Amino acid sequence: MKTTSTPEIAEIADKARAWACYDCGKCTATCPIARVGGALSPRRQVLAANLGHREDIITNNALFACLTCGLCSSRCPAGVVYCELVLNLRQLAFHDGVEPECPHGGALQSMMRMMAKGKTKQDRLSWLTKDLKVQHKKGDVFYWTGCTMYYDAFFPDFNITTLDATRAAIRVLNRLGVTPVVSPDERCCGHDLLWNGDRANFELLARHNVKLVESSGAKTLVISCAECLRTWNIDYQPFFETSPPKIMHITEFMQENLDNLKFKANKEHTVTYQDPCRLGRHLGIFDPPRAILEALPDITLAEMPRSGKNSICCAGGTWSNCDRYAKHIQVDRLREAKSTGAEFLVTSCPKCQIHFACAMKDPNLHEEIEIPMRDIATLVADALAD
Amino acid sequence: MGPEGIAEAPAGESTRDGIFVCGSAVGPQIIPDCVAQASAVAARAQLFLTGHRVEKHEEPVELLDVTGKPRIGILVCHCGINIAGVLDIDDLVQYATALPDVVAAAGSTFACSTTGQDELVELIREHNLNRLVIAACTPRTHEPIFRETCTHIGFNPYLIEMVNIRDQCSWVHTGQPVEAQEKARTLIRMGVARARQLEPLFEGEVPMMHSALVIGGGIAGIQAATDLAVQGFPVTLVEKEGQLGGRLAKPHLKYLYPNMRPATEVLEAKLKLLEESGARVLLNTDVESITGYVGNFEANLTGETEELLQVGAIILAVGADLYDPEEEYGYSKFPNVITSQELETMLVEDDKNVEIAGSRPRSASFVLCVGSRDPEHFPGCSRYCCPTAIKQAILLRRMGMDITIFYRDIRTISTGAEEMYREARGLGVLFIRIPEGDKVQVSGTDHAESVRCFDDLLGRHLEVPTDLVVLSVGMQPKQPETSKFHDILKVSVGLDGFFMELHPELGPVETPVEGVLLAGTAQGPKDIVDTVAQASAAAAKASIFLAHDTVSLNPAVSEVIEEKCRGCGTCAEICEFHAPALVEIEPGTFVARINASLCKGCGTCTSWCPSGAIVSKHFTDRQVHAMIDALFTTETSK
């Protein structure tokens, strides 16, 4: 076992601009976890990082309590990149044998690590229906499915089908004349391992996936999952050997091709939109989903009081942080969504749906927080003119 | 002594006050019956020791310091030749010595013997150990012994890890000693890995109510209530019918075999003792629900008496139902086909003369195993029917009837029954064996005229003309009581539908629910003699709880880390024992809390909890993961 030294912490603190902190405390005042009583103070973490004491930052629970939602950074007047700080400190912690307690007995992490090792044969594409046109090896557009097929198998009692969004995305691509590459050899993007500090397994996945997309010859990579998108757009960049394809979120791709999509009149619906933190604050994609909703006939968007840059995270991003405070955040957020009068809560990340669905299983709250959820791509696919 | 030279003491009492006999000294019997009877005798002996209460007399022991880096000691037991006959103990000791954090390892001929325990204490003291691994037999029977020894010297008993190299190695792989050795090494390596992660735990305590509730006023309930009440424990006996006695009461039973004592006489004597004991009897009263746990149960009584009763222990003596033959053997069709119970009722009215539809039958046939030893109804043996049929056959034979008994096997297990069987044969009762898988046929037009059966020895069918057919009906679980108390007390029910004891030999009247005991046919078919013995045993076991002022709580249970709990309620939903419940800790925020008195430490909630908020103490994820990791690494270097 290697023990983290102070110089390593100092380097990380430096990269994340922790030195710039002037102790105003906006971050802690903003932090969703701190607001519901959780023991997390970003300000304290930043100060501890500057001081460089290992015990203060590596082995304290606050390191893994952070949602990495980025709300604090968006408010920081000194430009401290708090998520970056957490990401790198977690890697140090992992190196020292400190890991978060993973919910579901760590089963999801085990799945990711099995994919990283790559010795297990996946049955990844049996959900493809005959009406969906795809190819498996080469093509101009690669559609990245993410792990929705695993989520649906893992959470059968949540009454949600995250694969619906995956199928809907392909249906829309097909309508635009695109037959995307959907690969049976895709593996987990490694986002959650990376954010829990397991860099070694993340790198195995990154290398495999980058090679897979490169070998397809695709010029464009379209992704639905907000977390996969962040990973490809930022964390995979050093792994490309050739120039990377154009990486787009499904809503960006749809927005670019809006003129070629014909919609039929639909039943009128009022919806509200949950910005996934990876898509919004991490990548700045706030407008394309709203443009799509705007373009759909009979759909009215009723924004939540906290939306866009001020949006509140679903509080479960990396399959850690699952606790009383996360639940509190989810319940508050669902109440907020209901307060808009919307019939649907629309999002564009499968994990938002899973974590809200879990919160809705509360035995005491029921209709106070229950609201049907839709992925944005399914709204588009359903509205396509025949 | 009886004629066979065996002590004559059917219920454990000998002809001298204060001297009791039990086990095979009373008559040949199997281990579960021996254990039940021994407990019963202990209960009787307690009557002479009334007023005895358990007082804590332990001198406070100074607790050993177990903090700091793990210092693990290992004792590898030979178990005579049980383990050493197959495994190389010296090799295991040597192997264990090389494992990380192990500071001492030794072999022991019998670790559980007094000498073995002394060696253990010596090992702990000499090497200043703070973890202990015992590679021996099963923790189920032997962990309590090692824990007690360690407690005595102030070594926290939850810092012991037992590795079962007997059952899992030397016994099951006797023919493959090389592989067995490798497996033993692996198991020891895993045990050491877990030991490193063990944490000291401390038992909690809650006060014990000294009173008991006996449910069911049959002979079992009467006996159990009497035995407890005479010791000075407040006892409430609840019977839902208007009279006590169950199957012993009129008009159910005439004579008890083998002594042909009138049932009324026996019941009167028992009721007199019950009355003298001071037990409180509530008739026409039912138990609606029960909550709580050992030492602190609360029963909601309804009916003639309505109250909330608080008790420390509960004895279930709800009895059994008799099988209803319905259409079988022409029972519902022919008036002269009756059950053994109906015949008994006739005998209660007149034991010199039996009449069916105004005429006296000249012949009678008994059909045994009706509803017993029948995979469709009850696969087991009802135990009481063979002797009962023989007893009834003798009575009818004495009235001058020709008697034929159709049987599968004659099972005369209880004391004196075999002698009765011999007597019946001597009196000219005919016995015809029903072949395996076959059934007799009762035929007739408006009443049964004959019984037909294939005889294996003669190789042909026999047709026996008969005026009366008696169906010896077996026992069935009492319903709805069995299902009801299974639901509210979570007492296990076996595949046969009867309440299941904790362990046939180690706990024949106990249940997995502490403080709840079984008496009589609620646990399975048995005759009056066995019922009485078992009821006394249940009383004796209940008094062990009731004699204490406090109940100690097992610390190896599940606990909620409230900060991690999402309040989803899954644990409360799935727990068999109602241990977890949601509590509102601030407006709108619920967390689960686990009642340590109700929790069995089974870990079901721990594995279901989506957020990992529940810890099974003594079986933490960390401990289990350490074992799995050790399974897959073979490095032994320190």
CSV table of C-alpha atoms in Angstrom, one decimal, chain A:
chain,number,residue,atom,x,y,z
A,1,MET,CA,0.0,0.0,0.0
A,2,LYS,CA,1.3,3.4,-1.0
A,3,THR,CA,0.5,6.4,1.2
A,4,THR,CA,-0.4,9.6,-0.3
A,5,SER,CA,2.1,12.3,0.3
A,6,THR,CA,1.5,16.0,0.8
A,7,PRO,CA,3.2,17.0,-2.5
A,8,GLU,CA,0.7,14.9,-4.5
A,9,ILE,CA,-2.2,16.7,-2.8
A,10,ALA,CA,-0.6,20.0,-3.4
A,11,GLU,CA,-0.3,19.3,-7.1
A,12,ILE,CA,-4.0,18.3,-7.3
A,13,ALA,CA,-5.0,21.4,-5.3
A,14,ASP,CA,-3.0,23.5,-7.7
A,15,LYS,CA,-4.6,22.1,-10.8
A,16,ALA,CA,-8.1,22.7,-9.4
A,17,ARG,CA,-7.2,26.3,-8.5
A,18,ALA,CA,-7.8,25.6,-4.8
A,19,TRP,CA,-5.2,28.3,-4.1
A,20,ALA,CA,-7.6,30.9,-5.5
A,21,CYS,CA,-10.2,30.2,-2.8
A,22,TYR,CA,-10.8,33.3,-0.6
A,23,ASP,CA,-13.0,31.6,1.8
A,24,CYS,CA,-16.3,33.2,1.0
A,25,GLY,CA,-18.3,30.1,1.6
A,26,LYS,CA,-20.7,30.4,-1.4
A,27,CYS,CA,-19.9,26.8,-2.3
A,28,THR,CA,-21.0,25.4,1.0
A,29,ALA,CA,-24.1,27.6,1.0
A,30,THR,CA,-24.9,26.3,-2.4
A,31,CYS,CA,-24.1,22.6,-1.9
A,32,PRO,CA,-27.3,20.5,-2.2
A,33,ILE,CA,-25.9,18.0,0.4
A,34,ALA,CA,-25.0,20.7,2.9
A,35,ARG,CA,-28.5,22.2,2.5
A,36,VAL,CA,-30.2,19.1,3.6
A,37,GLY,CA,-28.0,18.5,6.6
A,38,GLY,CA,-25.3,16.2,5.2
A,39,ALA,CA,-21.8,16.5,6.6
A,40,LEU,CA,-20.2,18.1,3.5
A,41,SER,CA,-18.6,21.5,3.3
A,42,PRO,CA,-16.8,22.1,0.0
A,43,ARG,CA,-15.2,25.2,1.6
A,44,ARG,CA,-13.7,23.0,4.3
A,45,GLN,CA,-12.5,20.5,1.6
A,46,VAL,CA,-10.8,23.2,-0.4
A,47,LEU,CA,-9.0,24.6,2.7
A,48,ALA,CA,-8.0,21.1,3.7
A,49,ALA,CA,-6.6,20.5,0.2
A,50,ASN,CA,-4.6,23.7,0.4
A,51,LEU,CA,-3.1,22.6,3.8
A,52,GLY,CA,-2.4,19.2,2.4
A,53,HIS,CA,-3.1,16.9,5.3
A,54,ARG,CA,-3.9,13.5,4.1
A,55,GLU,CA,-6.3,12.6,7.0
A,56,ASP,CA,-8.2,15.7,6.6
A,57,ILE,CA,-9.2,15.0,3.0
A,58,ILE,CA,-8.6,11.4,2.0
A,59,THR,CA,-10.0,9.4,4.8
A,60,ASN,CA,-12.8,11.7,5.7
A,61,ASN,CA,-16.3,10.7,4.5
A,62,ALA,CA,-16.9,14.1,2.9
A,63,LEU,CA,-14.7,13.1,-0.1
A,64,PHE,CA,-17.3,10.5,-1.2
A,65,ALA,CA,-20.3,12.5,0.0
A,66,CYS,CA,-19.9,15.0,-2.9
A,67,LEU,CA,-22.4,14.5,-5.8
A,68,THR,CA,-19.9,16.2,-8.2
A,69,CYS,CA,-22.9,18.1,-9.5
A,70,GLY,CA,-20.8,21.2,-10.1
A,71,LEU,CA,-23.3,23.6,-8.6
A,72,CYS,CA,-20.7,25.0,-6.2
A,73,SER,CA,-18.2,25.7,-9.0
A,74,SER,CA,-20.8,27.5,-11.0
A,75,ARG,CA,-21.2,29.9,-8.1
A,76,CYS,CA,-17.5,30.2,-7.2
A,77,PRO,CA,-16.2,33.7,-7.7
A,78,ALA,CA,-12.6,32.5,-7.6
A,79,GLY,CA,-13.1,29.9,-10.3
A,80,VAL,CA,-12.1,26.9,-8.1
A,81,VAL,CA,-12.9,23.7,-10.1
A,82,TYR,CA,-14.3,21.7,-7.3
A,83,CYS,CA,-15.3,18.6,-9.3
A,84,GLU,CA,-11.8,18.4,-10.7
A,85,LEU,CA,-10.4,18.5,-7.2
A,86,VAL,CA,-12.7,15.8,-6.0
A,87,LEU,CA,-12.1,13.6,-9.0
A,88,ASN,CA,-8.3,13.6,-8.5
A,89,LEU,CA,-8.4,13.3,-4.7
A,90,ARG,CA,-10.7,10.2,-5.1
A,91,GLN,CA,-8.0,8.7,-7.3
A,92,LEU,CA,-5.5,9.3,-4.6
A,93,ALA,CA,-7.8,7.8,-2.0
A,94,PHE,CA,-8.5,4.8,-4.1
A,95,HIS,CA,-4.8,4.3,-4.5
A,96,ASP,CA,-4.6,4.3,-0.7
A,97,GLY,CA,-7.3,1.7,-0.4
A,98,VAL,CA,-10.1,4.1,0.6
A,99,GLU,CA,-13.3,3.4,-1.4
A,100,PRO,CA,-16.8,4.6,-1.1
A,101,GLU,CA,-19.4,2.2,0.3
A,102,CYS,CA,-21.2,1.3,-2.9
A,103,PRO,CA,-25.0,0.7,-2.8
A,104,HIS,CA,-26.5,-2.5,-4.1
A,105,GLY,CA,-23.6,-4.3,-2.5
A,106,GLY,CA,-21.3,-3.0,-5.1
A,107,ALA,CA,-22.9,-5.2,-7.8
A,108,LEU,CA,-22.9,-2.4,-10.4
A,109,GLN,CA,-19.3,-1.7,-9.8
A,110,SER,CA,-18.6,-5.4,-10.2
A,111,MET,CA,-20.3,-5.4,-13.6
A,112,MET,CA,-18.2,-2.5,-14.7
A,113,ARG,CA,-15.0,-4.2,-13.5
A,114,MET,CA,-16.0,-7.4,-15.3
A,115,MET,CA,-16.4,-5.4,-18.5
A,116,ALA,CA,-13.0,-3.7,-17.8
A,117,LYS,CA,-11.3,-7.1,-17.6
A,118,GLY,CA,-13.2,-8.0,-20.8
A,119,LYS,CA,-13.2,-11.8,-20.3
A,120,THR,CA,-17.0,-12.1,-20.0
A,121,LYS,CA,-19.1,-12.4,-23.2
A,122,GLN,CA,-21.9,-9.8,-23.2
A,123,ASP,CA,-25.3,-10.3,-24.6
A,124,ARG,CA,-25.6,-6.6,-25.2
A,125,LEU,CA,-27.9,-6.2,-28.2
A,126,SER,CA,-30.8,-8.6,-27.7
A,127,TRP,CA,-33.2,-5.6,-27.1
A,128,LEU,CA,-32.8,-4.5,-30.7
A,129,THR,CA,-36.2,-4.8,-32.4
A,130,LYS,CA,-36.6,-5.6,-36.2
A,131,ASP,CA,-37.8,-2.1,-37.0
A,132,LEU,CA,-34.5,-0.6,-35.9
A,133,LYS,CA,-31.9,-0.3,-38.7
A,134,VAL,CA,-28.4,-0.6,-37.3
A,135,GLN,CA,-25.0,-2.0,-38.4
A,136,HIS,CA,-22.5,-3.6,-36.1
A,137,LYS,CA,-19.0,-2.8,-37.5
A,138,LYS,CA,-18.5,0.2,-39.8
A,139,GLY,CA,-20.4,3.4,-40.6
A,140,ASP,CA,-20.4,7.1,-40.6
A,141,VAL,CA,-22.4,7.5,-37.4
A,142,PHE,CA,-21.7,5.5,-34.3
A,143,TYR,CA,-24.6,5.4,-31.8
A,144,TRP,CA,-23.3,4.9,-28.2
A,145,THR,CA,-26.0,2.9,-26.3
A,146,GLY,CA,-24.6,3.2,-22.8
A,147,CYS,CA,-25.6,0.6,-20.2
A,148,THR,CA,-29.4,1.0,-20.2
A,149,MET,CA,-29.9,-2.7,-21.0
A,150,TYR,CA,-28.0,-3.5,-17.7
A,151,TYR,CA,-30.0,-1.0,-15.7
A,152,ASP,CA,-33.4,-2.4,-16.8
A,153,ALA,CA,-32.2,-5.9,-15.9
A,154,PHE,CA,-31.0,-4.7,-12.5
A,155,PHE,CA,-34.0,-2.6,-11.5
A,156,PRO,CA,-36.9,-4.6,-12.7
A,157,ASP,CA,-39.3,-3.3,-10.1
A,158,PHE,CA,-38.9,0.4,-10.9
A,159,ASN,CA,-41.5,0.5,-13.6
A,160,ILE,CA,-39.2,2.3,-15.9
A,161,THR,CA,-37.6,1.1,-19.1
A,162,THR,CA,-34.4,3.1,-19.8
A,163,LEU,CA,-34.0,1.1,-23.0
A,164,ASP,CA,-37.0,3.0,-24.4
A,165,ALA,CA,-34.8,6.0,-24.7
A,166,THR,CA,-32.1,4.0,-26.5
A,167,ARG,CA,-34.6,2.5,-29.0
A,168,ALA,CA,-36.2,5.9,-29.5
A,169,ALA,CA,-32.9,7.5,-30.3
A,170,ILE,CA,-32.2,4.9,-33.0
A,171,ARG,CA,-35.7,5.4,-34.4
A,172,VAL,CA,-35.1,9.1,-34.8
A,173,LEU,CA,-31.7,8.5,-36.4
A,174,ASN,CA,-33.3,6.0,-38.8
A,175,ARG,CA,-35.9,8.6,-39.7
A,176,LEU,CA,-33.1,11.0,-40.5
A,177,GLY,CA,-31.7,8.4,-42.9
A,178,VAL,CA,-28.9,7.3,-40.6
A,179,THR,CA,-28.1,3.7,-40.0
A,180,PRO,CA,-25.9,3.9,-37.0
A,181,VAL,CA,-23.2,1.6,-35.9
A,182,VAL,CA,-24.5,-0.2,-32.7
A,183,SER,CA,-21.7,-2.4,-31.5
A,184,PRO,CA,-22.1,-5.7,-29.6
A,185,ASP,CA,-18.5,-5.0,-28.2
A,186,GLU,CA,-19.3,-1.7,-26.5
A,187,ARG,CA,-18.4,-1.7,-22.9
A,188,CYS,CA,-19.2,0.5,-19.9
A,189,CYS,CA,-17.7,3.9,-20.4
A,190,GLY,CA,-16.1,3.7,-17.0
A,191,HIS,CA,-17.5,7.0,-15.8
A,192,ASP,CA,-18.5,5.7,-12.4
A,193,LEU,CA,-15.2,3.9,-11.8
A,194,LEU,CA,-13.4,7.0,-12.7
A,195,TRP,CA,-15.4,9.2,-10.3
A,196,ASN,CA,-15.0,6.6,-7.5
A,197,GLY,CA,-11.2,6.8,-8.0
A,198,ASP,CA,-10.6,3.5,-9.9
A,199,ARG,CA,-8.5,5.0,-12.6
A,200,ALA,CA,-6.8,1.7,-13.6
A,201,ASN,CA,-10.1,0.0,-14.6
A,202,PHE,CA,-11.3,3.2,-16.2
A,203,GLU,CA,-8.3,3.3,-18.5
A,204,LEU,CA,-8.8,-0.3,-19.6
A,205,LEU,CA,-12.4,0.6,-20.6
A,206,ALA,CA,-11.3,3.9,-22.2
A,207,ARG,CA,-8.7,2.2,-24.4
A,208,HIS,CA,-11.1,-0.5,-25.5
A,209,ASN,CA,-13.9,1.9,-26.3
A,210,VAL,CA,-11.8,4.4,-28.1
A,211,LYS,CA,-10.3,1.7,-30.3
A,212,LEU,CA,-13.8,0.3,-31.0
A,213,VAL,CA,-15.1,3.7,-32.2
A,214,GLU,CA,-11.9,4.5,-34.1
A,215,SER,CA,-12.1,1.1,-35.9
A,216,SER,CA,-15.7,1.8,-37.0
A,217,GLY,CA,-14.5,4.7,-39.1
A,218,ALA,CA,-17.3,6.9,-37.7
A,219,LYS,CA,-17.1,10.6,-38.3
A,220,THR,CA,-19.8,11.3,-35.7
A,221,LEU,CA,-20.4,9.7,-32.3
A,222,VAL,CA,-24.0,10.2,-31.0
A,223,ILE,CA,-24.6,9.6,-27.3
A,224,SER,CA,-27.8,9.7,-25.2
A,225,CYS,CA,-26.5,9.1,-21.8
A,226,ALA,CA,-25.2,12.4,-20.2
A,227,GLU,CA,-22.5,10.6,-18.2
A,228,CYS,CA,-21.1,8.7,-21.2
A,229,LEU,CA,-21.1,12.0,-23.1
A,230,ARG,CA,-19.1,13.8,-20.5
A,231,THR,CA,-16.7,10.9,-20.4
A,232,TRP,CA,-16.2,10.8,-24.2
A,233,ASN,CA,-16.0,14.6,-24.5
A,234,ILE,CA,-13.5,15.2,-21.7
A,235,ASP,CA,-12.0,12.1,-20.1
A,236,TYR,CA,-11.4,10.0,-23.2
A,237,GLN,CA,-9.7,12.8,-25.1
A,238,PRO,CA,-6.1,11.7,-24.2
A,239,PHE,CA,-6.8,8.1,-25.5
A,240,PHE,CA,-7.5,9.0,-29.1
A,241,GLU,CA,-4.7,8.0,-31.5
A,242,THR,CA,-6.3,9.6,-34.5
A,243,SER,CA,-8.4,12.7,-34.6
A,244,PRO,CA,-11.6,12.1,-32.6
A,245,PRO,CA,-15.0,12.0,-34.3
A,246,LYS,CA,-17.5,14.7,-33.7
A,247,ILE,CA,-19.1,13.8,-30.4
A,248,MET,CA,-22.7,14.9,-30.0
A,249,HIS,CA,-25.5,14.5,-27.5
A,250,ILE,CA,-28.6,13.1,-29.1
A,251,THR,CA,-30.4,16.4,-28.5
A,252,GLU,CA,-27.6,18.3,-30.3
A,253,PHE,CA,-27.9,15.9,-33.3
A,254,MET,CA,-31.6,16.3,-33.4
A,255,GLN,CA,-31.4,20.0,-33.1
A,256,GLU,CA,-29.0,20.2,-36.0
A,257,ASN,CA,-31.4,18.2,-38.1
A,258,LEU,CA,-34.7,19.6,-36.9
A,259,ASP,CA,-35.6,20.8,-40.4
A,260,ASN,CA,-35.6,17.2,-41.6
A,261,LEU,CA,-37.9,16.0,-38.8
A,262,LYS,CA,-41.6,16.1,-39.4
A,263,PHE,CA,-43.9,15.9,-36.4
A,264,LYS,CA,-47.6,15.0,-36.2
A,265,ALA,CA,-50.1,16.8,-34.0
A,266,ASN,CA,-50.1,15.1,-30.6
A,267,LYS,CA,-52.1,15.3,-27.4
A,268,GLU,CA,-51.3,18.4,-25.4
A,269,HIS,CA,-48.8,18.0,-22.6
A,270,THR,CA,-47.1,20.2,-20.1
A,271,VAL,CA,-43.7,18.9,-19.2
A,272,THR,CA,-40.9,20.0,-17.0
A,273,TYR,CA,-37.2,19.3,-17.7
A,274,GLN,CA,-34.5,18.0,-15.4
A,275,ASP,CA,-31.0,19.1,-16.5
A,276,PRO,CA,-28.6,16.2,-15.9
A,277,CYS,CA,-25.6,17.7,-14.2
A,278,ARG,CA,-23.2,16.0,-16.6
A,279,LEU,CA,-25.0,17.4,-19.6
A,280,GLY,CA,-25.7,20.9,-18.2
A,281,ARG,CA,-23.1,22.2,-15.9
A,282,HIS,CA,-20.3,19.8,-16.9
A,283,LEU,CA,-20.8,20.3,-20.7
A,284,GLY,CA,-22.9,23.4,-21.0
A,285,ILE,CA,-25.6,21.7,-23.0
A,286,PHE,CA,-28.7,23.6,-21.7
A,287,ASP,CA,-30.3,24.8,-24.9
A,288,PRO,CA,-30.6,21.9,-27.4
A,289,PRO,CA,-33.0,19.9,-25.2
A,290,ARG,CA,-35.2,23.0,-24.8
A,291,ALA,CA,-35.1,23.7,-28.5
A,292,ILE,CA,-36.3,20.1,-29.2
A,293,LEU,CA,-39.1,20.5,-26.6
A,294,GLU,CA,-40.0,23.8,-28.2
A,295,ALA,CA,-40.2,22.2,-31.7
A,296,LEU,CA,-42.5,19.4,-30.6
A,297,PRO,CA,-46.1,20.3,-31.4
A,298,ASP,CA,-48.5,20.5,-28.4
A,299,ILE,CA,-45.7,20.2,-25.8
A,300,THR,CA,-45.4,23.1,-23.3
A,301,LEU,CA,-42.3,23.4,-21.1
A,302,ALA,CA,-42.9,24.5,-17.6
A,303,GLU,CA,-39.6,25.2,-16.0
A,304,MET,CA,-38.8,24.3,-12.4
A,305,PRO,CA,-37.7,27.3,-10.3
A,306,ARG,CA,-34.2,25.8,-10.2
A,307,SER,CA,-33.4,25.0,-13.8
A,308,GLY,CA,-30.6,25.3,-16.3
A,309,LYS,CA,-27.4,26.3,-14.6
A,310,ASN,CA,-29.2,26.3,-11.3
A,311,SER,CA,-30.6,22.9,-11.7
A,312,ILE,CA,-30.5,20.4,-8.8
A,313,CYS,CA,-28.8,17.0,-9.4
A,314,CYS,CA,-30.7,13.7,-9.1
A,315,ALA,CA,-28.3,12.9,-6.3
A,316,GLY,CA,-27.0,9.6,-7.4
A,317,GLY,CA,-24.6,10.1,-10.2
A,318,THR,CA,-21.9,7.6,-9.7
A,319,TRP,CA,-23.7,4.8,-7.9
A,320,SER,CA,-22.4,6.0,-4.6
A,321,ASN,CA,-23.8,8.7,-2.3
A,322,CYS,CA,-27.0,6.7,-1.8
A,323,ASP,CA,-28.3,7.9,1.6
A,324,ARG,CA,-30.7,9.8,3.6
A,325,TYR,CA,-29.5,13.1,2.2
A,326,ALA,CA,-29.7,12.0,-1.4
A,327,LYS,CA,-33.3,10.9,-0.7
A,328,HIS,CA,-34.1,14.3,0.8
A,329,ILE,CA,-32.7,16.0,-2.3
A,330,GLN,CA,-34.7,13.7,-4.6
A,331,VAL,CA,-37.9,14.2,-2.7
A,332,ASP,CA,-37.5,18.0,-2.7
A,333,ARG,CA,-36.7,17.9,-6.4
A,334,LEU,CA,-39.8,15.8,-7.2
A,335,ARG,CA,-42.0,18.2,-5.2
A,336,GLU,CA,-40.5,21.0,-7.2
A,337,ALA,CA,-41.2,19.2,-10.5
A,338,LYS,CA,-44.8,18.5,-9.4
A,339,SER,CA,-45.2,22.2,-8.4
A,340,THR,CA,-44.9,23.2,-12.0
A,341,GLY,CA,-48.1,21.4,-12.8
A,342,ALA,CA,-46.3,19.3,-15.4
A,343,GLU,CA,-47.6,15.9,-16.4
A,344,PHE,CA,-44.2,14.5,-17.2
A,345,LEU,CA,-40.7,15.0,-15.8
A,346,VAL,CA,-38.5,14.9,-18.9
A,347,THR,CA,-34.8,14.2,-18.7
A,348,SER,CA,-32.0,13.0,-20.9
A,349,CYS,CA,-30.0,10.7,-18.5
A,350,PRO,CA,-31.1,7.2,-17.6
A,351,LYS,CA,-29.7,7.6,-14.1
A,352,CYS,CA,-31.9,10.6,-13.3
A,353,GLN,CA,-34.8,8.4,-14.0
A,354,ILE,CA,-33.5,5.5,-11.9
A,355,HIS,CA,-32.8,7.6,-8.9
A,356,PHE,CA,-36.1,9.5,-9.0
A,357,ALA,CA,-37.9,6.2,-9.5
A,358,CYS,CA,-36.2,4.8,-6.4
A,359,ALA,CA,-37.3,7.9,-4.4
A,360,MET,CA,-40.8,7.5,-5.6
A,361,LYS,CA,-41.0,4.1,-4.0
A,362,ASP,CA,-41.2,5.8,-0.6
A,363,PRO,CA,-43.9,4.1,1.5
A,364,ASN,CA,-45.2,7.3,3.0
A,365,LEU,CA,-45.2,10.0,0.3
A,366,HIS,CA,-46.9,8.4,-2.8
A,367,GLU,CA,-48.8,11.0,-4.8
A,368,GLU,CA,-47.0,13.9,-3.1
A,369,ILE,CA,-43.9,13.1,-5.2
A,370,GLU,CA,-45.1,10.7,-7.9
A,371,ILE,CA,-44.7,12.0,-11.4
A,372,PRO,CA,-44.3,10.0,-14.7
A,373,MET,CA,-40.9,10.3,-16.3
A,374,ARG,CA,-39.9,10.4,-19.9
A,375,ASP,CA,-36.6,10.5,-21.8
A,376,ILE,CA,-36.6,13.4,-24.3
A,377,ALA,CA,-35.9,11.0,-27.2
A,378,THR,CA,-39.0,9.0,-26.6
A,379,LEU,CA,-41.1,12.2,-26.8
A,380,VAL,CA,-39.5,13.0,-30.2
A,381,ALA,CA,-39.9,9.4,-31.5
A,382,ASP,CA,-43.6,9.4,-30.5
A,383,ALA,CA,-44.2,12.7,-32.2
A,384,LEU,CA,-42.6,11.6,-35.6
A,385,ALA,CA,-45.1,12.0,-38.4
A,386,ASP,CA,-45.9,8.7,-40.1
